[in-house]
Amino acid sequence: MKRTFKYLGISAATLLISLEAVSVDAHTQQSLKVNSTSNVELLAQIGAFPRRSFGDRRVFRVPIQGRSAGIPIVAVTLNGDRTFPMLVDTGASITTITPAMARAIGVRPQGKVKVTLAGGQTMEMSRGRISSIHVGDAQLNDFTVLIGEVPLLGQNFFSEYNVTVGRDFIVFRQRFR
């Protein structure tokens, strides 16, 4: 069975300039706050929002390892033992890993889904599940991923956070309901 959902890339329209007071230097305080929305109902239907384990921390900083076309890259640990660089794409609905990453951690495709890219193009991608994903101090278990060409950390990872992208760090603040 194929399912369709919006897969939105980072765009200039989703970025809002934000000056947030965080415990970092003044340059980092002048940051971009990424404001994006996702198709939450559809993501919930495919099980994309797993249970979260945060310990006592509600705010955490993750160092930016580098950038690709201005998009931050962070270290992400999958299944507890393999760490990979991934682009932080707050406009992406679902986290995507590459076929090589999937092989390295033993992810087997569990069907295909039809995705719509930011430019309106559609394509089919394989879907899989990983036992855990760690970014900084956040850990999510039994996590849905897509298997594609670009490793992206998407909304199903940080949908409950306000995300502030600075020069050297990304700050995640847990949203309260």
XYZ file of N, CA and C in Angstrom:
531
model
N 0.835 -1.176 0.000
C 0.000 0.000 0.000
C 0.884 1.245 0.000
N 0.610 2.143 -0.898
C 1.391 3.376 -0.974
C 0.689 4.471 -0.190
N 1.470 5.296 0.468
C 0.941 6.453 1.192
C 1.660 7.684 0.687
N 0.979 8.781 0.687
C 1.565 10.027 0.206
C 1.636 11.018 1.356
N 2.749 11.750 1.430
C 2.845 12.835 2.400
C 3.756 13.901 1.834
N 3.641 15.084 2.372
C 4.458 16.202 1.916
C 5.858 16.079 2.474
N 6.836 16.256 1.634
C 8.233 16.238 2.029
C 8.790 17.580 1.610
N 8.905 18.486 2.548
C 9.292 19.848 2.233
C 10.735 20.097 2.600
N 11.505 20.642 1.680
C 12.887 20.996 1.979
C 12.954 22.364 2.630
N 14.118 22.684 3.149
C 14.315 24.009 3.742
C 14.160 25.053 2.645
N 13.436 26.095 2.921
C 13.290 27.184 1.962
C 13.384 28.508 2.705
N 13.670 29.533 1.949
C 13.813 30.857 2.562
C 12.522 31.286 3.246
N 11.389 30.831 2.744
C 10.111 31.223 3.342
C 9.921 30.656 4.737
N 10.632 29.582 5.078
C 10.437 28.977 6.396
C 11.391 29.514 7.444
N 12.264 30.403 7.057
C 13.236 30.923 8.017
C 12.793 32.281 8.555
N 12.801 32.429 9.836
C 12.482 33.703 10.472
C 13.671 34.125 11.313
N 14.069 35.376 11.175
C 15.165 35.877 11.993
C 14.695 35.937 13.443
N 15.522 35.475 14.332
C 15.151 35.431 15.744
C 16.343 35.808 16.594
N 16.114 36.626 17.599
C 17.131 36.916 18.595
C 16.652 36.295 19.886
N 17.205 35.146 20.222
C 16.770 34.452 21.419
C 17.887 34.470 22.434
N 17.538 34.694 23.686
C 18.526 34.695 24.761
C 18.786 33.262 25.180
N 19.956 32.782 24.849
C 20.391 31.459 25.273
C 21.773 31.609 25.881
N 22.218 30.609 26.576
C 23.505 30.724 27.257
C 24.655 30.420 26.304
N 24.748 31.219 25.233
C 25.847 31.123 24.279
C 26.297 32.536 23.949
N 27.352 32.661 23.152
C 27.884 33.980 22.853
C 26.899 34.834 22.048
N 27.173 36.136 21.976
C 26.265 37.080 21.325
C 26.074 36.762 19.850
N 27.130 36.305 19.175
C 26.994 35.985 17.755
C 26.020 34.831 17.551
N 26.094 33.845 18.406
C 25.186 32.708 18.300
C 23.762 33.130 18.618
N 23.592 34.155 19.486
C 22.257 34.621 19.824
C 21.569 35.255 18.628
N 22.355 35.797 17.698
C 21.771 36.286 16.461
C 21.674 35.073 15.560
N 20.523 34.449 15.550
C 20.402 33.173 14.862
C 19.147 33.123 14.021
N 19.049 32.049 13.276
C 17.855 31.808 12.499
C 16.987 30.810 13.232
N 15.758 31.177 13.450
C 14.818 30.241 14.061
C 14.024 29.613 12.928
N 14.054 28.324 12.877
C 13.393 27.621 11.794
C 11.954 27.346 12.208
N 11.036 27.854 11.412
C 9.617 27.679 11.690
C 9.032 26.878 10.545
N 8.636 25.651 10.803
C 8.091 24.836 9.734
C 6.914 24.038 10.249
N 6.108 23.606 9.330
C 4.986 22.760 9.685
C 5.098 21.472 8.906
N 4.484 20.435 9.414
C 4.497 19.162 8.711
C 3.107 18.566 8.738
N 2.889 17.569 7.962
C 1.612 16.885 7.920
C 1.569 15.897 9.073
N 1.261 16.402 10.267
C 1.336 15.612 11.490
C 0.395 14.419 11.441
N -0.810 14.624 10.944
C -1.769 13.521 10.916
C -1.242 12.356 10.087
N -0.720 12.637 8.900
C -0.203 11.568 8.052
C 1.029 10.925 8.662
N 1.898 11.723 9.259
C 3.081 11.166 9.905
C 2.682 10.231 11.038
N 1.659 10.599 11.788
C 1.193 9.739 12.877
C 0.643 8.432 12.328
N -0.016 8.486 11.171
C -0.574 7.276 10.572
C 0.505 6.271 10.203
N 1.665 6.738 9.784
C 2.725 5.794 9.416
C 3.665 5.529 10.579
N 3.308 5.993 11.758
C 4.093 5.696 12.958
C 5.389 6.456 13.036
N 5.419 7.672 12.514
C 6.665 8.429 12.444
C 7.032 9.131 13.741
N 6.106 9.233 14.694
C 6.396 9.921 15.942
C 6.551 8.913 17.069
N 7.768 8.526 17.389
C 8.001 7.535 18.439
C 7.977 8.155 19.827
N 8.044 7.297 20.833
C 8.161 7.780 22.212
C 9.521 8.434 22.390
N 9.570 9.447 23.218
C 10.802 10.194 23.408
C 11.348 9.992 24.813
N 12.680 9.968 24.894
C 13.353 9.841 26.184
C 14.364 10.969 26.294
N 14.122 11.935 27.178
C 14.965 13.125 27.249
C 15.714 13.274 28.558
N 15.501 12.429 29.516
C 16.100 12.665 30.822
C 15.501 13.932 31.406
N 16.298 14.708 32.114
C 15.807 15.929 32.745
C 15.982 17.165 31.869
N 16.616 17.032 30.722
C 16.931 18.206 29.914
C 15.771 18.603 29.028
N 15.490 19.879 29.006
C 14.450 20.406 28.139
C 15.051 21.296 27.046
N 16.309 21.674 27.219
C 17.033 22.476 26.237
C 18.403 21.846 26.064
N 18.824 21.674 24.817
C 20.177 21.179 24.620
C 20.766 21.737 23.336
N 22.088 21.797 23.325
C 22.833 22.313 22.172
C 23.569 21.171 21.503
N 23.546 21.188 20.182
C 24.261 20.192 19.392
C 25.258 20.947 18.520
N 26.536 20.573 18.569
C 27.517 21.275 17.740
C 27.289 21.016 16.253
N 27.444 22.060 15.462
C 27.366 21.930 14.007
C 28.726 21.450 13.523
N 28.743 20.331 12.810
C 29.975 19.723 12.316
C 30.490 20.397 11.045
N 29.580 20.992 10.292
C 29.905 21.632 9.026
C 28.611 22.090 8.383
N 28.697 22.502 7.132
C 27.503 22.934 6.397
C 27.621 22.483 4.951
N 26.473 22.257 4.345
C 26.391 21.943 2.923
C 25.371 22.906 2.332
N 25.806 23.774 1.436
C 24.945 24.811 0.858
C 24.251 25.610 1.962
N 24.961 25.840 3.070
C 24.427 26.616 4.180
C 23.597 25.823 5.173
N 23.288 24.576 4.863
C 22.466 23.741 5.748
C 23.376 23.049 6.754
N 23.060 23.149 8.054
C 23.926 22.558 9.082
C 23.973 21.035 9.012
N 25.134 20.508 9.378
C 25.353 19.066 9.467
C 25.695 18.749 10.917
N 25.016 17.737 11.478
C 25.281 17.313 12.854
C 25.573 15.818 12.883
N 26.206 15.381 13.964
C 26.489 13.958 14.169
C 25.249 13.287 14.756
N 24.834 12.182 14.137
C 23.646 11.443 14.559
C 24.038 9.985 14.758
N 23.703 9.424 15.916
C 24.014 8.023 16.201
C 22.759 7.189 15.993
N 22.884 6.166 15.140
C 21.765 5.291 14.812
C 21.980 3.918 15.427
N 20.931 3.355 15.971
C 20.953 2.025 16.597
C 22.030 1.891 17.661
N 22.372 3.008 18.300
C 23.252 2.980 19.453
C 24.736 2.860 19.214
N 25.162 2.577 17.970
C 26.597 2.343 17.806
C 27.241 2.949 16.572
N 26.479 3.423 15.606
C 27.075 3.996 14.397
C 26.687 5.460 14.291
N 27.695 6.335 14.125
C 27.450 7.772 14.035
C 27.696 8.232 12.609
N 26.768 9.040 12.098
C 26.822 9.524 10.720
C 26.560 11.030 10.700
N 27.140 11.742 9.714
C 26.785 13.149 9.533
C 25.442 13.230 8.802
N 24.552 14.104 9.281
C 23.254 14.279 8.635
C 22.911 15.759 8.558
N 22.241 16.150 7.475
C 21.764 17.517 7.311
C 20.554 17.747 8.203
N 20.495 18.904 8.847
C 19.342 19.263 9.672
C 18.353 19.993 8.770
N 17.308 19.289 8.357
C 16.319 19.842 7.433
C 14.967 19.910 8.134
N 14.690 21.037 8.769
C 13.453 21.173 9.534
C 12.220 21.193 8.646
N 12.399 21.320 7.353
C 11.267 21.248 6.432
C 10.977 19.842 5.955
N 11.879 18.903 6.225
C 11.663 17.511 5.818
C 10.720 16.843 6.813
N 9.687 16.206 6.315
C 8.719 15.554 7.198
C 9.307 14.353 7.912
N 10.081 13.564 7.200
C 10.603 12.307 7.742
C 12.124 12.292 7.618
N 12.795 11.765 8.615
C 14.242 11.577 8.590
C 14.588 10.568 7.496
N 15.647 10.876 6.737
C 16.071 10.019 5.631
C 17.509 9.583 5.844
N 17.764 8.292 5.631
C 19.132 7.768 5.664
C 19.467 7.234 4.279
N 20.747 7.141 3.973
C 21.166 6.643 2.667
C 21.134 5.114 2.647
N 21.139 4.508 1.453
C 21.211 3.047 1.378
C 22.453 2.491 2.089
N 23.592 3.186 1.985
C 24.816 2.724 2.661
C 24.644 2.759 4.177
N 24.002 3.800 4.694
C 23.732 3.879 6.131
C 22.804 2.740 6.551
N 21.773 2.494 5.747
C 20.820 1.418 6.062
C 21.538 0.068 6.134
N 22.415 -0.191 5.172
C 23.179 -1.458 5.190
C 24.077 -1.537 6.420
N 24.734 -0.421 6.756
C 25.682 -0.410 7.876
C 25.013 -0.712 9.215
N 23.752 -0.327 9.366
C 23.064 -0.560 10.646
C 22.011 -1.663 10.555
N 21.937 -2.321 9.406
C 21.040 -3.465 9.264
C 19.569 -3.135 9.100
N 19.251 -1.987 8.507
C 17.849 -1.629 8.271
C 17.382 -2.293 6.985
N 16.261 -2.981 7.090
C 15.658 -3.609 5.915
C 14.428 -2.792 5.509
N 14.292 -2.506 4.214
C 13.112 -1.758 3.764
C 11.823 -2.495 4.136
N 10.822 -1.719 4.556
C 9.521 -2.272 4.946
C 8.425 -1.644 4.097
N 8.606 -1.687 2.812
C 7.628 -1.107 1.909
C 8.085 0.234 1.378
N 7.264 0.786 0.489
C 7.585 2.058 -0.150
C 6.484 3.067 0.129
N 6.882 4.332 0.104
C 5.921 5.426 0.215
C 6.186 6.401 -0.918
N 5.153 7.102 -1.323
C 5.282 8.114 -2.360
C 5.485 9.448 -1.666
N 6.538 10.170 -2.021
C 6.830 11.458 -1.396
C 6.757 12.570 -2.434
N 6.396 13.752 -1.965
C 6.381 14.937 -2.808
C 7.507 15.842 -2.337
N 8.412 16.174 -3.236
C 9.558 17.015 -2.903
C 9.154 18.486 -2.911
N 10.035 19.334 -2.417
C 9.752 20.764 -2.299
C 9.375 21.384 -3.636
N 9.971 20.927 -4.718
C 9.684 21.480 -6.037
C 8.427 20.915 -6.675
N 7.713 20.026 -5.975
C 6.486 19.447 -6.504
C 6.667 18.093 -7.178
N 7.921 17.673 -7.382
C 8.158 16.371 -7.988
C 7.783 15.271 -6.999
N 7.364 14.122 -7.522
C 7.062 12.988 -6.650
C 8.021 11.850 -6.957
N 8.261 11.028 -5.945
C 9.099 9.846 -6.127
C 8.743 8.826 -5.062
N 9.102 7.582 -5.309
C 8.904 6.533 -4.316
C 10.183 6.341 -3.528
N 10.035 6.140 -2.233
C 11.184 5.870 -1.370
C 10.840 4.696 -0.468
N 11.851 3.911 -0.141
C 11.666 2.817 0.809
C 11.557 3.383 2.213
N 10.804 2.670 3.051
C 10.641 3.056 4.450
C 11.216 1.946 5.317
N 11.821 2.334 6.446
C 12.360 1.352 7.376
C 12.218 1.850 8.801
N 12.629 1.012 9.744
C 12.590 1.391 11.157
C 13.947 1.106 11.763
N 14.356 2.010 12.659
C 15.592 1.797 13.394
C 15.239 1.697 14.872
N 16.091 1.029 15.626
C 15.773 0.836 17.044
C 15.961 2.111 17.847
N 16.955 2.947 17.468
C 17.151 4.198 18.204
C 17.897 5.211 17.354
N 17.699 6.471 17.713
C 18.417 7.580 17.088
C 18.773 8.559 18.205
N 20.032 9.005 18.210
C 20.524 9.957 19.219
C 21.067 11.190 18.504
N 20.670 12.350 18.984
C 21.260 13.616 18.556
C 21.453 14.418 19.833
N 22.691 14.706 20.153
C 22.940 15.377 21.425
C 22.403 14.522 22.560
N 21.610 15.119 23.434
C 21.053 14.408 24.583
C 19.694 13.778 24.323
N 19.155 13.902 23.127
C 17.842 13.326 22.831
C 17.997 11.940 22.228
N 17.157 11.040 22.687
C 17.125 9.686 22.136
C 15.682 9.341 21.828
N 15.442 8.814 20.642
C 14.120 8.336 20.275
C 14.259 6.868 19.925
N 13.253 6.086 20.268
C 13.295 4.648 20.031
C 12.221 4.240 19.033
N 12.483 3.117 18.338
C 11.548 2.570 17.355
C 11.124 3.677 16.398
N 12.058 4.102 15.570
C 11.988 5.339 14.799
C 11.844 5.039 13.309
N 10.905 5.708 12.636
C 10.686 5.543 11.200
C 11.663 6.403 10.405
N 12.260 5.811 9.365
C 13.137 6.539 8.449
C 12.752 6.192 7.017
N 13.107 7.086 6.110
C 13.046 6.785 4.690
C 14.459 6.475 4.238
N 14.582 5.756 3.138
C 15.892 5.431 2.587
C 15.993 6.143 1.248
N 16.928 7.106 1.173
C 17.079 7.926 -0.019
C 18.520 8.346 -0.206
N 18.737 9.276 -1.084
C 20.098 9.654 -1.462
C 20.773 10.624 -0.507
N 19.999 11.401 0.257
C 20.579 12.435 1.116
C 20.193 12.155 2.569
N 21.175 12.112 3.482
C 20.852 11.888 4.892
C 20.299 13.162 5.542
N 19.014 13.127 5.908
C 18.334 14.295 6.462
C 17.736 13.974 7.817
N 17.946 14.849 8.775
C 17.272 14.760 10.062
C 16.000 15.590 9.925
N 14.832 14.958 10.006
C 13.577 15.630 9.692
C 12.653 15.847 10.872
N 11.436 16.314 10.558
C 10.442 16.688 11.559
C 10.080 15.566 12.514
N 10.115 14.325 12.073
C 9.737 13.267 13.009
C 10.762 13.124 14.129
N 11.934 13.748 13.991
C 12.877 13.785 15.108
C 12.605 14.966 16.031
N 12.473 16.167 15.468
C 12.397 17.343 16.346
C 11.086 18.106 16.276
N 10.000 17.414 16.010
C 8.699 18.081 15.895
C 8.226 18.700 17.203
N 8.724 18.243 18.329
C 8.305 18.802 19.616
C 9.284 19.854 20.143
N 10.130 20.369 19.261
C 11.135 21.351 19.658
C 10.986 22.638 18.876
N 11.358 23.728 19.503
C 11.672 24.954 18.790
C 13.155 24.841 18.496
N 13.522 25.034 17.251
C 14.896 24.820 16.809
C 15.508 26.159 16.430
N 16.648 26.473 17.034
C 17.370 27.698 16.724
C 18.728 27.312 16.158
N 18.984 27.758 14.931
C 20.242 27.435 14.267
C 21.180 28.621 14.415
N 22.284 28.407 15.087
C 23.301 29.436 15.260
C 24.494 29.159 14.364
N 25.563 29.883 14.573
C 26.767 29.700 13.767
C 27.450 28.382 14.082
N 27.574 28.033 15.359
C 28.327 26.850 15.764
C 27.486 25.753 16.403
N 26.264 26.081 16.804
C 25.409 25.124 17.511
C 23.976 25.218 17.011
N 23.246 24.134 17.201
C 21.795 24.142 17.045
C 21.227 23.942 18.442
N 20.297 24.810 18.821
C 19.677 24.724 20.141
C 18.268 24.166 19.963
N 17.978 23.096 20.696
C 16.658 22.474 20.688
C 15.988 22.790 22.024
N 14.785 23.386 21.969
C 14.006 23.680 23.172
C 12.708 22.897 23.091
N 12.481 22.050 24.069
C 11.270 21.245 24.058
C 10.049 22.146 24.169
N 9.060 21.920 23.301
C 7.805 22.668 23.358
C 6.942 22.091 24.463
N 6.238 22.969 25.155
C 5.335 22.525 26.213
C 3.908 22.609 25.712
N 3.102 21.671 26.124
C 1.701 21.645 25.678
C 0.787 21.982 26.791
